[in-house]
Amino acid sequence: MRGLGKDLRTGLIAVVAMTIVLGLGYPLAITGLSQVFFHGAANGSLVKFDGKVVGSRLIGQEFKGKAFFHSRPSATEYSGDATFFANVGPNSKEGREEVRENLAAYVRENRPWDKALTKDGVPVDAVTNSASGVDPQISEANAQIQAHRVAGVRGLPLGEVESMVDDAVEGRGLGVFGEPGVNVLELNIALEEKAPLK
Amino acid sequence: MVEGYVQIAIFFAVVLAVVKPLGIYMARVFQGERVFLTPVLGPVERGAYRLFRVRPKEEGQDWKQYAKSLVVFSLLFWIALYLILRTQGLDPWNPQGFHSAPWDVSFNTTSSFLTNTNWQYYGGEVTLSYFAQMFGLAVQNFVSAAVGIAVLAALIRGIAARSGRSLGNFWGDLVRIILYLLLPVAIIAALVLASQGVIQNLSDYSVIHTLQGGTQVLGQGPVASQEAIKLFGTNGGGFFNVNSSFPFENPSGFTNVVEMFLILSIPASLTYTYGRMVGSQRQGWAIFSAMAILLVAGTVVAYMAEQHGTPAQHLAGLHTHAMSGSTGGNMEGKEQRFGIASSSVFTAVTTATSTGAVNSAFESLTGIGGAVPFVNLGFSEVVFGGVGAGLYSMLLYAILAVFIGGLMVGRTPEYLGKKIGAREIKLVALGVLVTPFTALLSAGLAAATPAGTRSLYAGFSPQGFSENLYAYLSQANNNGSAWAGYTGFVQPHGPGNVGAHGISFADLLGGLVLVGARFLPILFVLAIAGALAGKKVSPAGLGTMRTDNPTFVFLLLGIIVLVGALTFFPAILLGPVAQGLSGRVF
């Protein structure tokens, strides 16, 4: 074919040049700039407690026991380095059982401190898997229910814990986009700072 | 739901606002005119031409030459990417010591990224080194996007040509599109995302001792630079397996709207570019309207369906209505910071535009909500579609609409003054049918063979049917989103990905579908462009069917829906619609 040699030569040069510019120049330049100007954000938005890094503000982690606010259910055991979707289908029998168990467990756990709580009052996010497995937030309704338990166990006035919940609310993007949520790790750190368990 | 509709409306309004300025800018880039970046980037552009030894202004290419350059370039890049993926163990920036994925998975991944699809059988953070992500995949995110846009530019030149046969110069288009459009926006977007918490580093994965004394490992890497072009180039391949639902890819409601804006801005604005280059803005707006109607309809349906919740949730006794402090709805597989509304828009936008990034789990969508991605893909990605690819596919539908309209009123069909002859309409029919044909044939083949059904996660159920159909629909449309249970790569998460193996049938069939359904339509489109370029323009008369008024928009919508529905309706009924209409679990 006429001109094939020329296309091959130009193509080879283009492949090499573009790979270097777009595959090294661009990402390394962005890395350099981000490390200088957005150091914390570019390295995972890590947060400290008692001088030690205890997690990322953006990555949910597992909380057990009655004295802490709990994250949403996770199919990945809150993995930050091997993520996958739960892939529970809308008409899945296993999905129905999972929600049923989560629902019963949530009511069982919180009912002793929030007598008014019934199945009907449980917010959806509390008993469904998040997408990432590490959703850092829970809904405000979910946090307000758990506040009863946390306040009771830690011996804090309910009003005080509720206002800590309010402080941990992250609003919508630009006030409009997405939904507000409560950052669980930051809320638990604030609790530990105010009324340490031990 | 009011807040939900408000954010949807504001988002679409913002996209609408950028259509004209970005559309004009891209037209100037395509036409080799000066833009405000020329003083800075002009010398770089000229340097690139010297290096490539091309003179785009003098060396106009006819459709065959244009196609030849494109195919040669793509083939070379295919080989380069495959080599990079297969030599991962030798390359730097591999803190986790990952082995290369097997040959079959690499075949699929290479074909996937080369074709602007980014279908992923692998999980990024457990398979690929930083080097492979940057040096291999992110490069393709630029290049495959530029190739798609270049083909569109060539088609528009063919339609608009008043004389001659040149469709422009492939190398010139490639350089200008990357240099003036993709790279500058990607740089800004990457920095915006990094400032908001999208990570950008080359560090080892961090081992964290959590507040309660547990251990959590956090994946790291150069994510922001890849995230920006993944969306702006409608690629969609996540750095992490769970894509834009992972907080390090998409940390907030704000970044989410930035990401959706990046996805839609080029495909939406190209309609304006088109109007400008053919000399009639009304033509561009007509196409835009048809696309916008379908996108908004899909978004609203998805939002309403997801807000309703699923049979599994209702049968478990869960109340999915909104209450104070919770939106309710189907939050399974969704993130709290996005909620139902922002997840639904993202779902509609990413499937309409052939992007395939996701911020929620498709396999967990409600039946009817899940039908929206199916329908968007069933329209062969003409609802805005992939960068360039969406509009060039849509223009095939426009020519088809003119032809059918012409038959109905008994006139010789013409589009923008160019008579549509037998050769053009044959090419259009081939171009329109190749994607649905490939999708259905491969999905059928996979569903009917034991080798194919090995990839199923949900087994022999409507859900499993959806997984299988969507896998090939997505690959044939170069979309890349997935009913993620469907697998072609078994990864036990051993250290360095030890013990992982591919499912060759799914990998190879998918890879062939990806390449075929990308490059065959491109060749048909370039051939049509070549045929139209040589035609004389006849002046519009009283009998000319107008292609810039609401009648035409409805005709065009009718054709798209008809072709999509006739092709995919039975299949979609068996999967998501069957699930949506049933209140039962199975």
PDB file of C-alpha atoms in Angstrom, chain A residues 1-4 6-15 17-19 22-24 26-28 30-31 33-35 38 41-44 49 53-56 58-64 68 72 78 80-93 96 99-100 103 119-125 127-132 134-141 172-174 176-180 188-189, chain B residues 3 7 10 51-53 59 68-69 72-73 76-77 93 125-126 134-135 139 142 171 174 183 186-187 190-191 194-195 197 199-202 205 208-212 216-220 225 241-242 245-248 251 253-254 257 310-312 315-320 323-329 331-339 342 358 361 363-365 457 463 484-485 493 579 582 584-586:
ATOM      1  CA  MET A   1       0.000   0.000   0.000  1.00  0.00           C
ATOM      2  CA  ARG A   2       1.246   3.440  -0.914  1.00  0.00           C
ATOM      3  CA  GLY A   3       2.310   5.566   2.013  1.00  0.00           C
ATOM      4  CA  LEU A   4       2.179   2.711   4.496  1.00  0.00           C
ATOM      5  CA  LYS A   6       5.253   6.828   6.133  1.00  0.00           C
ATOM      6  CA  ASP A   7       2.267   6.019   8.339  1.00  0.00           C
ATOM      7  CA  LEU A   8       4.255   3.382  10.202  1.00  0.00           C
ATOM      8  CA  ARG A   9       7.125   5.756  10.815  1.00  0.00           C
ATOM      9  CA  THR A  10       4.907   8.623  11.922  1.00  0.00           C
ATOM     10  CA  GLY A  11       2.834   6.220  13.990  1.00  0.00           C
ATOM     11  CA  LEU A  12       5.840   4.851  15.844  1.00  0.00           C
ATOM     12  CA  ILE A  13       7.137   8.306  16.647  1.00  0.00           C
ATOM     13  CA  ALA A  14       3.662   9.372  17.765  1.00  0.00           C
ATOM     14  CA  VAL A  15       3.219   6.341  20.018  1.00  0.00           C
ATOM     15  CA  ALA A  17       6.132  10.717  22.046  1.00  0.00           C
ATOM     16  CA  MET A  18       2.554  10.585  23.312  1.00  0.00           C
ATOM     17  CA  THR A  19       3.340   7.839  25.795  1.00  0.00           C
ATOM     18  CA  LEU A  22       0.872  11.830  28.499  1.00  0.00           C
ATOM     19  CA  GLY A  23       2.076   8.815  30.461  1.00  0.00           C
ATOM     20  CA  LEU A  24       4.968  10.365  32.361  1.00  0.00           C
ATOM     21  CA  TYR A  26       1.374  14.739  32.670  1.00  0.00           C
ATOM     22  CA  PRO A  27       0.869  12.480  35.710  1.00  0.00           C
ATOM     23  CA  LEU A  28       4.236  13.366  37.245  1.00  0.00           C
ATOM     24  CA  ILE A  30       0.156  16.676  38.493  1.00  0.00           C
ATOM     25  CA  THR A  31       1.767  14.617  41.262  1.00  0.00           C
ATOM     26  CA  LEU A  33       1.866  20.124  41.944  1.00  0.00           C
ATOM     27  CA  SER A  34      -0.577  18.206  44.129  1.00  0.00           C
ATOM     28  CA  GLN A  35       2.126  17.247  46.601  1.00  0.00           C
ATOM     29  CA  PHE A  38      -2.673  19.876  48.278  1.00  0.00           C
ATOM     30  CA  ALA A  41      -5.666  15.794  50.209  1.00  0.00           C
ATOM     31  CA  ALA A  42      -3.319  14.180  47.693  1.00  0.00           C
ATOM     32  CA  ASN A  43      -2.062  11.688  50.257  1.00  0.00           C
ATOM     33  CA  GLY A  44      -5.381  10.353  51.461  1.00  0.00           C
ATOM     34  CA  PHE A  49      -6.052  10.972  67.176  1.00  0.00           C
ATOM     35  CA  VAL A  53      -2.792   8.501  62.264  1.00  0.00           C
ATOM     36  CA  VAL A  54      -5.964   6.469  62.771  1.00  0.00           C
ATOM     37  CA  GLY A  55      -7.451   6.516  59.272  1.00  0.00           C
ATOM     38  CA  SER A  56      -8.603   8.622  56.382  1.00  0.00           C
ATOM     39  CA  LEU A  58     -12.685   9.767  53.393  1.00  0.00           C
ATOM     40  CA  ILE A  59     -12.504   6.034  54.026  1.00  0.00           C
ATOM     41  CA  GLY A  60     -14.995   4.396  56.332  1.00  0.00           C
ATOM     42  CA  GLN A  61     -13.759   1.834  58.848  1.00  0.00           C
ATOM     43  CA  GLU A  62     -15.309  -0.804  61.007  1.00  0.00           C
ATOM     44  CA  PHE A  63     -16.635   0.184  64.431  1.00  0.00           C
ATOM     45  CA  LYS A  64     -17.761  -2.419  66.911  1.00  0.00           C
ATOM     46  CA  PHE A  68     -19.228   3.934  68.990  1.00  0.00           C
ATOM     47  CA  ARG A  72     -22.878   1.311  57.036  1.00  0.00           C
ATOM     48  CA  TYR A  78     -14.114  -2.139  54.945  1.00  0.00           C
ATOM     49  CA  GLY A  80      -9.250   0.012  51.388  1.00  0.00           C
ATOM     50  CA  ASP A  81      -7.037  -1.983  49.046  1.00  0.00           C
ATOM     51  CA  ALA A  82      -9.266  -4.675  47.516  1.00  0.00           C
ATOM     52  CA  THR A  83     -12.648  -3.222  46.665  1.00  0.00           C
ATOM     53  CA  PHE A  84     -15.659  -4.786  45.029  1.00  0.00           C
ATOM     54  CA  PHE A  85     -19.405  -4.294  44.847  1.00  0.00           C
ATOM     55  CA  ALA A  86     -21.740  -6.443  46.936  1.00  0.00           C
ATOM     56  CA  ASN A  87     -23.734  -7.123  43.735  1.00  0.00           C
ATOM     57  CA  VAL A  88     -26.947  -7.827  45.614  1.00  0.00           C
ATOM     58  CA  GLY A  89     -29.709  -7.793  43.013  1.00  0.00           C
ATOM     59  CA  PRO A  90     -33.098  -6.108  43.519  1.00  0.00           C
ATOM     60  CA  ASN A  91     -34.991  -9.411  43.557  1.00  0.00           C
ATOM     61  CA  SER A  92     -32.337 -11.469  45.281  1.00  0.00           C
ATOM     62  CA  LYS A  93     -33.393 -13.911  47.977  1.00  0.00           C
ATOM     63  CA  ARG A  96     -33.885 -10.060  51.317  1.00  0.00           C
ATOM     64  CA  VAL A  99     -31.630  -6.819  54.880  1.00  0.00           C
ATOM     65  CA  ARG A 100     -33.914  -8.729  57.256  1.00  0.00           C
ATOM     66  CA  LEU A 103     -32.742  -4.709  60.250  1.00  0.00           C
ATOM     67  CA  LYS A 119     -38.401  -1.390  62.153  1.00  0.00           C
ATOM     68  CA  ASP A 120     -40.388   1.325  60.396  1.00  0.00           C
ATOM     69  CA  GLY A 121     -38.084   4.006  61.746  1.00  0.00           C
ATOM     70  CA  VAL A 122     -34.828   2.496  60.491  1.00  0.00           C
ATOM     71  CA  PRO A 123     -33.245   4.536  57.683  1.00  0.00           C
ATOM     72  CA  VAL A 124     -32.297   2.611  54.546  1.00  0.00           C
ATOM     73  CA  ASP A 125     -28.588   3.397  54.659  1.00  0.00           C
ATOM     74  CA  VAL A 127     -29.076  -1.790  56.682  1.00  0.00           C
ATOM     75  CA  THR A 128     -27.846  -1.744  53.052  1.00  0.00           C
ATOM     76  CA  ASN A 129     -24.339  -2.217  51.675  1.00  0.00           C
ATOM     77  CA  SER A 130     -22.639   0.917  50.433  1.00  0.00           C
ATOM     78  CA  ALA A 131     -21.157   0.906  46.927  1.00  0.00           C
ATOM     79  CA  SER A 132     -17.503   1.295  47.858  1.00  0.00           C
ATOM     80  CA  VAL A 134     -15.966   2.085  52.763  1.00  0.00           C
ATOM     81  CA  ASP A 135     -18.677   4.735  52.771  1.00  0.00           C
ATOM     82  CA  PRO A 136     -17.319   7.257  55.284  1.00  0.00           C
ATOM     83  CA  GLN A 137     -20.772   8.580  56.084  1.00  0.00           C
ATOM     84  CA  ILE A 138     -24.126   7.572  57.495  1.00  0.00           C
ATOM     85  CA  SER A 139     -27.372   9.498  57.142  1.00  0.00           C
ATOM     86  CA  GLU A 140     -28.355  12.044  59.775  1.00  0.00           C
ATOM     87  CA  ALA A 141     -31.366   9.926  60.736  1.00  0.00           C
ATOM     88  CA  ARG A 172     -24.233  18.973  50.102  1.00  0.00           C
ATOM     89  CA  GLY A 173     -21.647  20.014  47.514  1.00  0.00           C
ATOM     90  CA  LEU A 174     -22.021  23.785  46.997  1.00  0.00           C
ATOM     91  CA  VAL A 176     -26.966  21.663  46.304  1.00  0.00           C
ATOM     92  CA  PHE A 177     -25.300  18.504  44.996  1.00  0.00           C
ATOM     93  CA  GLY A 178     -25.500  15.099  46.623  1.00  0.00           C
ATOM     94  CA  GLU A 179     -26.871  14.481  50.122  1.00  0.00           C
ATOM     95  CA  PRO A 180     -25.692  15.505  53.574  1.00  0.00           C
ATOM     96  CA  ASN A 188     -16.052   8.886  66.879  1.00  0.00           C
ATOM     97  CA  ILE A 189     -12.749  10.744  67.211  1.00  0.00           C
TER      98      ILE A 189
ATOM     99  CA  GLU B   3     -34.035  18.716  46.346  1.00  0.00           C
ATOM    100  CA  GLN B   7     -29.845  19.337  41.703  1.00  0.00           C
ATOM    101  CA  ILE B  10     -29.086  22.777  37.980  1.00  0.00           C
ATOM    102  CA  LEU B  51       8.857  15.395  14.961  1.00  0.00           C
ATOM    103  CA  PHE B  52       6.124  13.380  13.236  1.00  0.00           C
ATOM    104  CA  ARG B  53       7.294  14.672   9.828  1.00  0.00           C
ATOM    105  CA  GLU B  59      -1.344  17.098   3.329  1.00  0.00           C
ATOM    106  CA  LYS B  68      -5.159   4.018   6.996  1.00  0.00           C
ATOM    107  CA  SER B  69      -3.312   6.431   9.284  1.00  0.00           C
ATOM    108  CA  VAL B  72      -1.903   1.946  11.657  1.00  0.00           C
ATOM    109  CA  PHE B  73      -1.669   4.269  14.636  1.00  0.00           C
ATOM    110  CA  LEU B  76       0.853   0.240  16.971  1.00  0.00           C
ATOM    111  CA  PHE B  77      -0.661   1.519  20.182  1.00  0.00           C
ATOM    112  CA  TRP B  93       6.451   2.063  40.372  1.00  0.00           C
ATOM    113  CA  GLU B 125      -5.815  -1.731  42.896  1.00  0.00           C
ATOM    114  CA  VAL B 126      -5.196  -5.479  43.058  1.00  0.00           C
ATOM    115  CA  MET B 134      -0.106   5.960  34.066  1.00  0.00           C
ATOM    116  CA  PHE B 135       2.130   4.853  31.243  1.00  0.00           C
ATOM    117  CA  VAL B 139      -2.283   7.471  27.818  1.00  0.00           C
ATOM    118  CA  PHE B 142      -6.290  10.613  25.965  1.00  0.00           C
ATOM    119  CA  TRP B 171      -2.126  13.396  12.526  1.00  0.00           C
ATOM    120  CA  LEU B 174      -4.821  14.041  16.758  1.00  0.00           C
ATOM    121  CA  LEU B 183      -4.638  18.053  27.988  1.00  0.00           C
ATOM    122  CA  ALA B 186      -7.379  17.421  32.173  1.00  0.00           C
ATOM    123  CA  ILE B 187      -4.649  19.375  33.977  1.00  0.00           C
ATOM    124  CA  ALA B 190      -6.966  16.864  37.938  1.00  0.00           C
ATOM    125  CA  LEU B 191      -5.821  19.689  40.198  1.00  0.00           C
ATOM    126  CA  ALA B 194      -6.733  16.563  43.955  1.00  0.00           C
ATOM    127  CA  SER B 195      -7.565  19.636  46.017  1.00  0.00           C
ATOM    128  CA  GLY B 197      -9.265  14.664  48.275  1.00  0.00           C
ATOM    129  CA  ILE B 199      -5.320  11.128  45.863  1.00  0.00           C
ATOM    130  CA  GLN B 200      -2.276  11.808  43.683  1.00  0.00           C
ATOM    131  CA  ASN B 201       0.976  10.243  44.810  1.00  0.00           C
ATOM    132  CA  LEU B 202       3.411   7.419  44.132  1.00  0.00           C
ATOM    133  CA  TYR B 205      -0.160   1.530  50.176  1.00  0.00           C
ATOM    134  CA  ILE B 208      -3.393   2.219  59.135  1.00  0.00           C
ATOM    135  CA  HIS B 209      -4.050   1.327  62.753  1.00  0.00           C
ATOM    136  CA  THR B 210      -7.665   2.275  63.097  1.00  0.00           C
ATOM    137  CA  LEU B 211      -9.328   4.053  65.987  1.00  0.00           C
ATOM    138  CA  GLN B 212     -10.423   0.767  67.493  1.00  0.00           C
ATOM    139  CA  GLN B 216      -6.812  -1.118  57.370  1.00  0.00           C
ATOM    140  CA  VAL B 217      -4.693  -0.878  54.248  1.00  0.00           C
ATOM    141  CA  LEU B 218      -5.358   2.080  52.000  1.00  0.00           C
ATOM    142  CA  GLY B 219      -4.558   1.887  48.307  1.00  0.00           C
ATOM    143  CA  GLN B 220      -2.604   4.871  47.001  1.00  0.00           C
ATOM    144  CA  SER B 225      -4.490  12.614  36.881  1.00  0.00           C
ATOM    145  CA  ASN B 241     -12.309  -1.596  41.184  1.00  0.00           C
ATOM    146  CA  VAL B 242     -15.381   0.187  42.506  1.00  0.00           C
ATOM    147  CA  SER B 245     -17.900   5.241  44.111  1.00  0.00           C
ATOM    148  CA  PHE B 246     -14.556   4.889  45.924  1.00  0.00           C
ATOM    149  CA  PRO B 247     -13.967   8.007  48.015  1.00  0.00           C
ATOM    150  CA  PHE B 248     -10.381   8.387  46.755  1.00  0.00           C
ATOM    151  CA  PRO B 251     -14.834  12.118  47.647  1.00  0.00           C
ATOM    152  CA  GLY B 253     -21.086  15.698  46.279  1.00  0.00           C
ATOM    153  CA  PHE B 254     -19.035  18.498  44.770  1.00  0.00           C
ATOM    154  CA  VAL B 257     -20.918  17.020  39.971  1.00  0.00           C
ATOM    155  CA  THR B 310     -36.516  -2.948  45.716  1.00  0.00           C
ATOM    156  CA  PRO B 311     -38.740  -5.999  46.296  1.00  0.00           C
ATOM    157  CA  ALA B 312     -35.984  -7.599  48.377  1.00  0.00           C
ATOM    158  CA  LEU B 315     -40.169  -8.065  51.599  1.00  0.00           C
ATOM    159  CA  ALA B 316     -37.567  -7.846  54.364  1.00  0.00           C
ATOM    160  CA  GLY B 317     -39.782  -5.314  56.104  1.00  0.00           C
ATOM    161  CA  LEU B 318     -37.647  -2.278  55.365  1.00  0.00           C
ATOM    162  CA  HIS B 319     -39.405   1.019  54.813  1.00  0.00           C
ATOM    163  CA  THR B 320     -37.776   2.804  51.914  1.00  0.00           C
ATOM    164  CA  MET B 323     -37.912  10.478  56.597  1.00  0.00           C
ATOM    165  CA  SER B 324     -36.332  13.349  58.434  1.00  0.00           C
ATOM    166  CA  GLY B 325     -32.563  12.992  57.944  1.00  0.00           C
ATOM    167  CA  SER B 326     -32.759  10.261  55.307  1.00  0.00           C
ATOM    168  CA  THR B 327     -33.804  10.295  51.658  1.00  0.00           C
ATOM    169  CA  GLY B 328     -34.892   6.663  51.749  1.00  0.00           C
ATOM    170  CA  GLY B 329     -34.888   4.806  48.437  1.00  0.00           C
ATOM    171  CA  MET B 331     -29.425   2.751  48.979  1.00  0.00           C
ATOM    172  CA  GLU B 332     -28.062  -0.751  48.377  1.00  0.00           C
ATOM    173  CA  GLY B 333     -24.872  -0.226  46.385  1.00  0.00           C
ATOM    174  CA  LYS B 334     -25.014   3.545  46.723  1.00  0.00           C
ATOM    175  CA  GLU B 335     -22.980   6.043  48.716  1.00  0.00           C
ATOM    176  CA  GLN B 336     -24.512   8.333  51.315  1.00  0.00           C
ATOM    177  CA  ARG B 337     -22.765  11.474  49.996  1.00  0.00           C
ATOM    178  CA  PHE B 338     -24.324  11.022  46.541  1.00  0.00           C
ATOM    179  CA  GLY B 339     -27.706   9.711  47.633  1.00  0.00           C
ATOM    180  CA  SER B 342     -26.895  12.152  42.265  1.00  0.00           C
ATOM    181  CA  VAL B 358     -20.028   4.360  37.902  1.00  0.00           C
ATOM    182  CA  ALA B 361     -23.368  -0.554  41.841  1.00  0.00           C
ATOM    183  CA  GLU B 363     -26.095  -4.846  39.709  1.00  0.00           C
ATOM    184  CA  SER B 364     -27.971  -3.494  42.738  1.00  0.00           C
ATOM    185  CA  LEU B 365     -30.151  -1.074  40.782  1.00  0.00           C
ATOM    186  CA  TYR B 457     -22.345 -14.576  39.229  1.00  0.00           C
ATOM    187  CA  GLN B 463     -30.327 -11.256  37.173  1.00  0.00           C
ATOM    188  CA  ALA B 484     -20.195  -6.287  38.057  1.00  0.00           C
ATOM    189  CA  GLY B 485     -20.862  -9.843  39.098  1.00  0.00           C
ATOM    190  CA  HIS B 493      -6.307 -11.483  46.360  1.00  0.00           C
ATOM    191  CA  GLN B 579     -37.365  -7.966  37.622  1.00  0.00           C
ATOM    192  CA  SER B 582     -42.121  -8.698  39.730  1.00  0.00           C
ATOM    193  CA  ARG B 584     -41.009 -11.342  44.270  1.00  0.00           C
ATOM    194  CA  VAL B 585     -37.522 -12.552  45.031  1.00  0.00           C
ATOM    195  CA  PHE B 586     -35.909 -15.507  43.324  1.00  0.00           C
TER     196      PHE B 586
END
